[in-house]
């Protein structure tokens, strides 16, 4: 961990101009010589553990767990934040949809690509060892193969969301064959290759495993539901949705029905230390502290995103809620979202003499706003005070550059500074809180979406209402003073049409997963990224000058560019995404 932190700080201090990693084709787990030299049952299990570790081996400069850069800032949920546009300006490029430069040194996209393929390499190496063992030598052979194929599929899935066209690398390929493996699979072909690995896991794992954190049948079912939902929206080469496959939608329903789990009683539990691997956590990357090792294993992936200007945290004020995101939490007189008109007026738009942002008179709110956004004058991380550390009300002074990015903050990825999960290394914050890839709320809404698209929207109604009912009940933590007077959230009584139901589903996903990272990928899946994001920019430009020249280009900006260094390394075998 100490070495890792030095690498991160070094890369940040030299403006990320130096390379901090090597190409994935040359990567092998540290200390590994050949598959033959480690072909024992004891070593095989250790290699599986190393493969699990790899899916959490990300960093601020090459994220692979939290999608705050690629999925939140890239959408209408959040601004980059930090100390102006020039502060980590590559993320500003992503926010502005100015990504025609495929690489930016070894920072962000190229490093994310490498980190995912390092994880794939570890899974493949472990598979190559285990495949050569007999079940007599290694009784858990089939189970461990299934776990490794699940991990490999997970990494390929994440790569496809970001880059769309990626090579699928398996353990049976030699280095020479890998060099000849292109990224020219069709979307369906790539989805199906990923699905084959998840299906193997689904068919060979128990519903749950004794050791928490291991992939199980439950997680495989949830991932298959997610994958088939994305695959159902068939797109042309300009990323326009041309049809929605009903057979794939039925698979979504079937796999969602195979998932066991439940919603946490309070929404807050998903984002607080001490609740890892609860009933709502279907698949998560595991982090730990005080675990018997010298340094523990904490995540620094959101290390730039803590409130600025307070000794309680460190720096650097990145990942800030947009005004559009804040406005989305308004509710109407019946406690329902304002699906069409939520952004007609702003709330919390001014700062009073005490440095607080008063709520606009007469406005009612979905309580999830106080679980998602830091607002000046409202308690932060469910605390009114923090013993020996000062006032824990979110302050206007915590906004690092309010003249550029406004004064809202993020809350879900933060922990209270008195948490035993919390580590401060220089200015950067890390925690041992797990990062959830799929929550049970996801599964409910995956199924609801499939039902709606199959014209079975009446069956989707109770699923969406389950999510809303939990939100309504999430008031047990200390929230804003007088919050009970302004919280108003109710279930939908009916969906009058498929179109209305789909709008409700889309809005519910935004509220439920606000600033967690899926928003951009949802918009791309639905084929509405261009109209939604350009409408967002048109309005947001009147409030935030830094977005003056931002524009989403349909047919290009739905996916990120393939890192140019990978195209160069394969002598042009990898083909660049359109428009770059």
XYZ file of C-alpha atoms in Angstrom:
580
model
C 0.000 0.000 0.000
C 2.848 2.366 0.822
C 4.413 1.762 -2.584
C 1.012 2.230 -4.260
C 0.461 5.578 -2.568
C 3.906 6.792 -3.600
C 3.126 5.886 -7.193
C -0.172 7.782 -7.103
C 1.318 10.883 -5.521
C 4.278 10.821 -7.889
C 2.057 10.558 -10.942
C -0.181 13.375 -9.729
C 2.731 15.649 -8.869
C 4.312 15.433 -12.322
C 0.994 16.075 -14.043
C 0.665 12.454 -15.049
C 3.244 12.737 -17.838
C 5.263 9.698 -16.837
C 4.159 6.135 -17.542
C 3.303 4.160 -14.411
C 2.363 0.812 -15.961
C 3.219 -1.637 -18.701
C 1.111 -3.156 -21.444
C -1.224 -5.940 -20.346
C 0.281 -8.429 -22.801
C 3.534 -8.349 -20.856
C 1.891 -8.571 -17.436
C 2.114 -11.596 -15.148
C 1.281 -11.806 -11.443
C 4.298 -10.868 -9.336
C 6.555 -13.826 -8.636
C 4.911 -16.160 -11.133
C 7.268 -17.997 -13.450
C 5.282 -20.566 -15.420
C 2.029 -22.452 -14.966
C 4.028 -25.647 -14.484
C 6.038 -24.188 -11.609
C 2.928 -23.437 -9.531
C 0.670 -26.349 -10.499
C -0.344 -27.440 -7.012
C -3.702 -27.217 -5.286
C -2.334 -24.832 -2.661
C -0.844 -22.515 -5.238
C -3.967 -22.725 -7.390
C -6.136 -21.385 -4.585
C -3.643 -18.596 -3.989
C -3.838 -17.661 -7.662
C -7.641 -17.451 -7.412
C -7.259 -15.088 -4.463
C -4.844 -13.002 -6.528
C -7.414 -12.850 -9.335
C -10.011 -11.514 -6.893
C -7.526 -8.915 -5.683
C -6.951 -7.732 -9.252
C -10.527 -6.528 -9.754
C -9.933 -4.036 -6.948
C -6.439 -3.016 -7.997
C -7.422 0.372 -9.306
C -6.350 3.865 -8.434
C -7.243 7.497 -8.864
C -5.428 7.589 -12.195
C -6.834 4.354 -13.635
C -10.214 3.589 -12.052
C -11.855 0.195 -12.576
C -14.234 -0.057 -9.603
C -15.966 3.283 -9.057
C -17.292 4.884 -12.274
C -17.429 8.493 -11.052
C -15.315 9.684 -13.989
C -16.660 7.622 -16.876
C -20.302 7.299 -15.853
C -21.184 10.194 -13.534
C -19.161 13.236 -14.660
C -19.717 12.154 -18.272
C -23.473 12.379 -17.667
C -25.896 14.993 -16.338
C -25.359 13.867 -12.728
C -22.139 15.663 -11.848
C -19.383 18.126 -12.630
C -15.683 17.279 -12.534
C -14.972 19.750 -9.745
C -11.524 20.356 -8.283
C -9.542 23.561 -8.664
C -10.849 24.700 -12.039
C -10.860 23.200 -15.508
C -7.088 22.782 -15.620
C -7.017 20.601 -12.509
C -6.688 17.051 -13.910
C -7.771 18.472 -17.231
C -8.147 15.095 -18.924
C -11.384 14.613 -16.931
C -12.460 18.055 -18.139
C -12.042 16.697 -21.679
C -14.363 13.806 -20.876
C -16.909 16.191 -19.350
C -16.771 18.462 -22.396
C -16.985 15.471 -24.814
C -13.649 16.610 -26.184
C -12.025 13.196 -26.444
C -10.748 13.243 -30.008
C -7.247 12.851 -28.551
C -7.225 9.119 -27.853
C -4.446 9.104 -25.235
C -3.324 11.432 -22.488
C -0.005 9.961 -21.453
C -0.594 6.992 -19.186
C -3.492 8.589 -17.375
C -7.145 7.556 -16.956
C -8.426 5.717 -20.066
C -5.155 4.008 -21.097
C -4.480 3.020 -17.498
C -8.049 1.814 -16.962
C -7.664 -0.373 -20.061
C -4.409 -1.798 -18.693
C -5.785 -2.364 -15.174
C -8.776 -4.300 -16.500
C -6.577 -6.461 -18.712
C -4.192 -7.070 -15.826
C -7.181 -8.464 -13.941
C -8.097 -10.608 -16.954
C -4.499 -11.811 -17.164
C -4.567 -12.939 -13.536
C -7.818 -14.826 -14.060
C -6.481 -16.472 -17.202
C -3.196 -17.466 -15.583
C -5.040 -19.063 -12.668
C -7.334 -20.891 -15.109
C -4.363 -22.222 -17.069
C -2.970 -23.711 -13.850
C -6.251 -25.120 -12.556
C -7.245 -26.585 -15.923
C -4.184 -28.828 -15.699
C -5.091 -30.236 -12.298
C -7.352 -33.229 -11.783
C -10.332 -33.077 -9.439
C -8.543 -35.613 -7.259
C -5.657 -33.174 -6.922
C -7.943 -30.157 -6.533
C -11.491 -31.072 -5.403
C -12.708 -27.482 -5.825
C -11.545 -27.339 -9.427
C -14.954 -26.713 -11.027
C -15.952 -24.118 -8.444
C -12.715 -22.181 -8.813
C -12.905 -22.348 -12.612
C -16.410 -20.898 -12.389
C -15.261 -18.090 -10.104
C -12.375 -17.218 -12.397
C -14.565 -17.170 -15.485
C -16.980 -14.901 -13.597
C -14.120 -12.516 -12.772
C -12.907 -12.570 -16.370
C -16.405 -11.830 -17.629
C -16.796 -8.973 -15.165
C -13.661 -7.247 -16.445
C -14.623 -7.727 -20.091
C -18.126 -6.411 -19.320
C -16.713 -3.226 -17.797
C -14.396 -2.765 -20.780
C -17.302 -3.141 -23.194
C -19.352 -0.502 -21.375
C -16.510 1.983 -21.688
C -14.850 1.141 -25.023
C -17.470 -1.014 -26.808
C -15.017 -2.783 -29.145
C -12.470 -4.755 -27.124
C -10.569 -8.026 -27.640
C -11.829 -11.009 -25.631
C -8.815 -12.761 -24.115
C -9.055 -16.327 -22.775
C -6.616 -18.654 -21.054
C -6.191 -20.961 -24.046
C -4.538 -18.240 -26.157
C -0.770 -18.085 -26.443
C 0.965 -14.719 -26.424
C 1.333 -15.021 -30.193
C -2.393 -15.721 -30.569
C -3.265 -12.801 -28.295
C -1.235 -10.552 -30.588
C -3.481 -11.706 -33.431
C -6.756 -11.293 -31.517
C -8.593 -8.255 -32.858
C -11.304 -6.087 -31.381
C -13.583 -6.466 -34.416
C -16.240 -8.751 -32.904
C -19.790 -7.592 -33.449
C -21.584 -6.320 -30.385
C -23.694 -9.477 -30.194
C -20.648 -11.709 -30.566
C -18.856 -9.933 -27.741
C -21.894 -9.973 -25.468
C -22.274 -13.701 -26.070
C -18.625 -14.430 -25.270
C -18.983 -12.565 -21.985
C -22.265 -14.379 -21.343
C -20.623 -17.798 -21.870
C -18.354 -17.143 -18.899
C -21.195 -15.925 -16.699
C -23.299 -18.934 -17.744
C -20.497 -21.288 -16.759
C -20.431 -19.598 -13.363
C -24.230 -19.754 -13.079
C -24.264 -23.465 -13.877
C -21.393 -24.468 -11.598
C -21.687 -22.340 -8.476
C -23.928 -22.691 -5.437
C -26.484 -19.976 -4.720
C -24.209 -18.618 -1.995
C -20.679 -19.385 -0.837
C -19.365 -19.788 2.682
C -16.767 -17.064 2.229
C -18.274 -13.647 1.592
C -16.954 -11.819 -1.428
C -16.621 -14.899 -3.620
C -18.697 -14.996 -6.786
C -21.735 -17.261 -6.485
C -24.746 -18.347 -8.529
C -26.669 -15.364 -7.215
C -24.117 -12.882 -8.537
C -23.901 -14.727 -11.870
C -27.687 -14.576 -12.273
C -27.717 -10.847 -11.538
C -24.898 -10.209 -13.996
C -26.636 -12.257 -16.689
C -29.787 -10.188 -16.165
C -27.728 -7.021 -16.553
C -25.859 -8.290 -19.606
C -28.965 -9.510 -21.450
C -30.658 -6.174 -20.744
C -27.814 -4.283 -22.402
C -27.720 -6.795 -25.246
C -31.466 -6.478 -25.843
C -31.015 -2.905 -27.093
C -29.577 -3.604 -30.530
C -27.579 -0.716 -31.980
C -26.244 0.122 -35.421
C -22.719 1.352 -36.152
C -23.777 4.884 -35.168
C -24.868 3.623 -31.736
C -28.553 4.205 -32.470
C -30.997 1.688 -31.020
C -32.614 -0.005 -34.005
C -34.623 -2.691 -32.178
C -35.177 -4.268 -28.782
C -34.923 -8.057 -28.671
C -37.897 -9.567 -26.773
C -36.149 -12.918 -26.247
C -33.298 -11.174 -24.462
C -35.785 -9.235 -22.338
C -37.393 -12.492 -21.225
C -33.953 -13.759 -20.232
C -33.547 -10.657 -18.078
C -36.743 -11.553 -16.240
C -35.748 -15.196 -15.845
C -32.318 -14.428 -14.435
C -33.639 -11.654 -12.191
C -36.110 -14.162 -10.751
C -33.176 -16.460 -9.924
C -31.580 -13.799 -7.702
C -32.180 -13.969 -3.958
C -31.690 -10.895 -1.845
C -33.538 -7.897 -0.541
C -33.415 -4.164 -0.047
C -31.731 -2.744 3.017
C -34.283 -1.299 5.420
C -32.619 2.108 5.133
C -31.048 3.403 1.911
C -28.152 4.824 3.953
C -26.858 1.374 4.878
C -25.621 0.868 1.323
C -23.153 3.718 1.775
C -21.985 3.334 5.381
C -19.132 1.264 6.747
C -20.289 -1.763 8.722
C -22.896 -2.830 6.201
C -20.711 -4.523 3.585
C -22.018 -7.734 2.030
C -25.530 -7.182 3.349
C -28.682 -8.508 1.728
C -28.705 -5.781 -0.932
C -25.091 -6.294 -1.995
C -25.222 -8.853 -4.807
C -21.698 -8.370 -6.177
C -19.012 -6.132 -4.708
C -15.256 -5.700 -4.689
C -13.912 -6.326 -1.191
C -11.734 -3.900 0.745
C -10.461 -4.215 4.315
C -8.471 -2.585 7.096
C -6.992 -3.926 10.326
C -7.195 -7.328 8.696
C -3.980 -8.838 10.051
C -1.835 -7.526 7.209
C 0.668 -4.710 7.552
C -1.326 -2.063 5.702
C -4.771 -3.476 5.047
C -6.414 -3.115 1.666
C -8.253 0.166 1.270
C -9.545 1.901 -1.817
C -8.185 5.252 -2.959
C -10.173 5.312 -6.207
C -12.242 8.308 -5.016
C -9.307 9.852 -3.173
C -9.699 13.153 -5.047
C -13.358 13.550 -4.157
C -13.443 14.546 -0.500
C -14.748 17.952 0.611
C -12.098 20.646 0.324
C -11.257 23.440 2.734
C -11.744 21.451 5.951
C -9.293 19.632 8.202
C -11.904 16.888 8.577
C -11.004 15.635 5.124
C -8.124 16.290 2.762
C -8.759 17.433 -0.741
C -9.584 17.840 -3.589
C -13.236 18.687 -4.152
C -13.861 16.582 -7.259
C -17.132 14.925 -8.360
C -19.754 17.521 -7.482
C -23.487 17.188 -8.010
C -24.868 19.195 -10.918
C -27.765 21.589 -10.485
C -29.721 19.292 -12.792
C -29.079 16.335 -10.484
C -30.217 18.319 -7.436
C -33.380 19.478 -9.190
C -34.278 15.882 -10.076
C -35.106 15.159 -6.432
C -38.108 17.516 -6.415
C -41.522 15.884 -6.030
C -45.019 17.034 -6.923
C -48.064 17.442 -4.691
C -48.647 13.679 -4.863
C -45.065 12.809 -3.904
C -44.094 11.712 -7.412
C -41.142 12.848 -9.522
C -41.551 15.719 -11.945
C -40.678 13.586 -14.950
C -40.870 16.372 -17.527
C -40.606 19.627 -15.555
C -38.116 18.913 -12.739
C -35.529 21.263 -14.255
C -37.853 24.192 -14.937
C -36.635 25.879 -11.747
C -33.635 25.502 -9.450
C -33.586 24.629 -5.766
C -30.874 25.407 -3.184
C -29.645 27.975 -5.679
C -28.595 30.771 -3.304
C -26.387 31.120 -0.228
C -27.708 33.117 2.748
C -25.768 35.263 5.206
C -24.931 32.188 7.308
C -23.417 30.319 4.389
C -26.369 27.973 4.054
C -28.397 27.083 0.967
C -32.071 27.369 1.957
C -34.607 25.203 0.175
C -36.875 27.107 -2.178
C -40.199 27.729 -0.441
C -42.963 25.247 -1.200
C -40.660 22.581 -2.672
C -40.951 18.969 -1.512
C -38.182 16.425 -1.911
C -37.383 12.775 -2.389
C -35.371 11.914 0.770
C -32.636 10.305 -1.331
C -31.277 13.801 -1.973
C -29.855 13.890 1.560
C -28.179 10.536 1.003
C -26.615 11.634 -2.289
C -25.716 15.345 -2.282
C -23.839 17.581 0.122
C -25.807 20.839 0.519
C -24.523 23.784 2.602
C -26.342 23.888 5.927
C -27.465 20.257 5.882
C -25.863 17.477 7.978
C -23.177 15.458 6.219
C -22.902 11.660 6.477
C -25.865 11.585 8.865
C -24.085 13.490 11.635
C -24.988 16.864 13.110
C -21.705 16.961 15.032
C -18.525 14.919 15.109
C -16.872 14.669 18.522
C -13.464 16.342 18.695
C -13.565 17.123 14.996
C -15.908 20.068 14.684
C -19.248 20.619 13.067
C -20.320 18.040 10.477
C -22.818 20.259 8.724
C -21.832 20.567 5.077
C -20.405 24.036 4.573
C -20.228 26.435 1.655
C -16.509 26.831 2.473
C -16.002 23.163 1.573
C -16.623 24.053 -2.083
C -13.189 24.446 -3.635
C -14.152 26.544 -6.654
C -17.800 27.595 -6.334
C -17.421 30.236 -9.026
C -16.826 27.456 -11.545
C -18.528 24.346 -10.193
C -21.077 25.596 -7.691
C -21.279 24.522 -4.062
C -22.904 21.066 -4.019
C -20.888 18.028 -2.928
C -21.048 14.253 -3.111
C -21.953 12.066 -0.144
C -22.310 8.377 -1.059
C -18.601 7.737 -1.595
C -17.561 9.569 1.587
C -17.237 8.160 5.091
C -17.204 10.051 8.353
C -13.647 11.031 9.375
C -14.065 9.212 12.708
C -14.795 5.928 10.895
C -12.435 3.043 11.640
C -12.555 2.374 7.879
C -10.897 5.697 7.071
C -7.307 6.284 5.955
C -5.668 9.590 5.097
C -2.456 9.500 3.085
C -1.185 12.994 2.493
C -4.123 14.882 0.973
C -5.853 11.741 -0.328
C -8.608 9.777 1.366
C -9.053 6.015 1.241
C -11.559 3.729 2.945
C -12.137 0.023 3.408
C -15.786 0.332 2.359
C -16.646 -2.144 -0.390
C -17.681 -0.888 -3.830
C -20.920 -2.502 -5.006
C -21.120 -3.420 -8.674
C -24.723 -4.716 -8.461
C -27.264 -4.027 -5.726
C -30.605 -5.809 -5.325
C -32.301 -2.526 -6.263
C -30.539 -2.920 -9.627
C -32.040 -6.359 -10.092
C -35.559 -5.123 -9.334
C -35.208 -2.314 -11.853
C -33.561 -4.567 -14.487
C -36.644 -6.771 -14.316
C -39.030 -3.803 -14.292
C -37.361 -2.378 -17.404
C -37.639 -5.669 -19.270
C -41.307 -5.993 -18.317
C -42.075 -2.484 -19.519
C -40.362 -3.042 -22.857
C -42.442 -6.224 -23.246
C -45.635 -4.157 -22.750
C -46.141 -5.671 -19.308
C -45.834 -2.367 -17.480
C -48.513 -3.225 -14.914
C -46.224 -6.000 -13.668
C -43.350 -3.522 -13.387
C -45.345 -1.138 -11.162
C -44.891 -3.012 -7.848
C -41.159 -3.492 -8.473
C -40.556 0.232 -8.923
C -42.770 0.931 -5.936
C -40.651 -1.394 -3.770
C -37.657 0.827 -4.467
C -39.686 3.966 -3.767
C -41.125 2.537 -0.547
C -37.642 1.854 0.762
C -36.630 5.427 -0.106
C -39.659 6.732 1.793
C -38.646 4.688 4.842
C -35.038 5.885 4.784
C -35.315 8.553 7.458
C -33.858 6.811 10.500
C -30.454 8.500 10.151
C -29.987 12.140 11.194
C -30.778 14.123 8.081
C -31.551 17.793 7.545
C -33.281 19.755 10.288
C -36.985 19.920 9.538
C -36.540 17.410 6.754
C -39.743 15.594 7.635
C -41.614 18.729 6.652
C -40.210 18.691 3.112
C -39.845 14.981 2.357
C -42.722 13.770 0.248
C -42.437 10.535 -1.705
C -45.234 8.180 -2.660
C -45.746 5.082 -4.795
C -47.133 5.243 -8.308
C -50.820 4.302 -8.320
C -50.784 3.182 -11.946
C -48.874 3.412 -15.209
C -51.333 4.724 -17.823
C -49.088 3.701 -20.726
C -45.860 1.962 -21.652
C -44.275 5.323 -22.497
C -45.125 6.770 -19.082
C -43.861 3.622 -17.350
C -40.548 3.787 -19.207
C -40.067 7.444 -18.255
C -40.801 6.524 -14.633
C -38.298 3.657 -14.780
C -35.578 5.840 -16.257
C -36.152 8.509 -13.632
C -36.203 5.982 -10.805
C -32.837 4.596 -11.870
C -31.404 8.099 -11.825
C -32.717 8.856 -8.329
C -31.763 5.477 -6.885
C -28.241 5.387 -8.312
C -27.518 9.113 -8.439
C -23.756 9.779 -8.639
C -22.923 6.063 -8.320
C -21.813 5.907 -11.957
C -24.386 4.044 -14.097
C -26.164 7.111 -15.495
C -24.099 7.615 -18.665
C -24.193 3.910 -19.525
C -27.971 3.832 -18.998
C -28.438 6.721 -21.426
C -26.289 4.963 -24.027
C -28.178 1.682 -23.579
C -31.502 3.431 -24.097
C -30.190 5.253 -27.172
C -31.030 8.687 -25.761
C -27.619 10.004 -24.719
C -27.457 12.699 -27.405
C -30.856 14.383 -26.850
C -30.712 14.120 -23.052
C -27.153 15.355 -22.660
C -27.365 18.159 -25.198
C -30.596 19.378 -23.585
C -28.811 19.239 -20.226
C -25.880 21.225 -21.608
C -28.113 23.849 -23.212
C -29.656 24.666 -19.849
C -26.555 24.116 -17.717
C -24.501 26.519 -19.842
C -26.681 29.345 -18.531
C -25.467 28.491 -15.008
C -21.946 27.140 -15.498
C -19.684 29.035 -17.910
C -17.134 26.219 -18.048
C -19.600 24.185 -20.145
C -19.956 26.924 -22.787
C -18.367 24.870 -25.572
C -19.417 21.398 -24.480
C -21.345 19.338 -27.024
C -22.222 15.662 -27.257
C -21.650 14.247 -30.750
C -23.960 11.349 -31.589
C -22.269 8.347 -33.157
C -18.982 9.085 -31.396
C -19.372 10.085 -27.777
C -21.414 7.082 -26.661
C -18.097 5.261 -26.196
C -14.570 6.281 -25.348
C -11.654 6.004 -27.778
C -9.530 2.858 -27.857
C -6.167 3.936 -26.349
C -3.906 4.817 -29.255
C -0.980 3.023 -27.695
C -2.914 -0.258 -27.935
C -3.603 0.344 -31.617
C 0.080 1.134 -32.152
C 1.193 -1.909 -30.166
C -0.897 -4.219 -32.359
C 0.300 -2.479 -35.533
C -3.216 -1.362 -36.361
C -4.949 -4.675 -35.630
C -7.227 -2.932 -33.138
C -9.644 -0.598 -34.876
C -10.494 2.785 -33.400
C -14.059 3.625 -32.457
C -15.869 5.898 -34.935
C -15.125 9.620 -34.864
C -11.751 9.514 -33.100
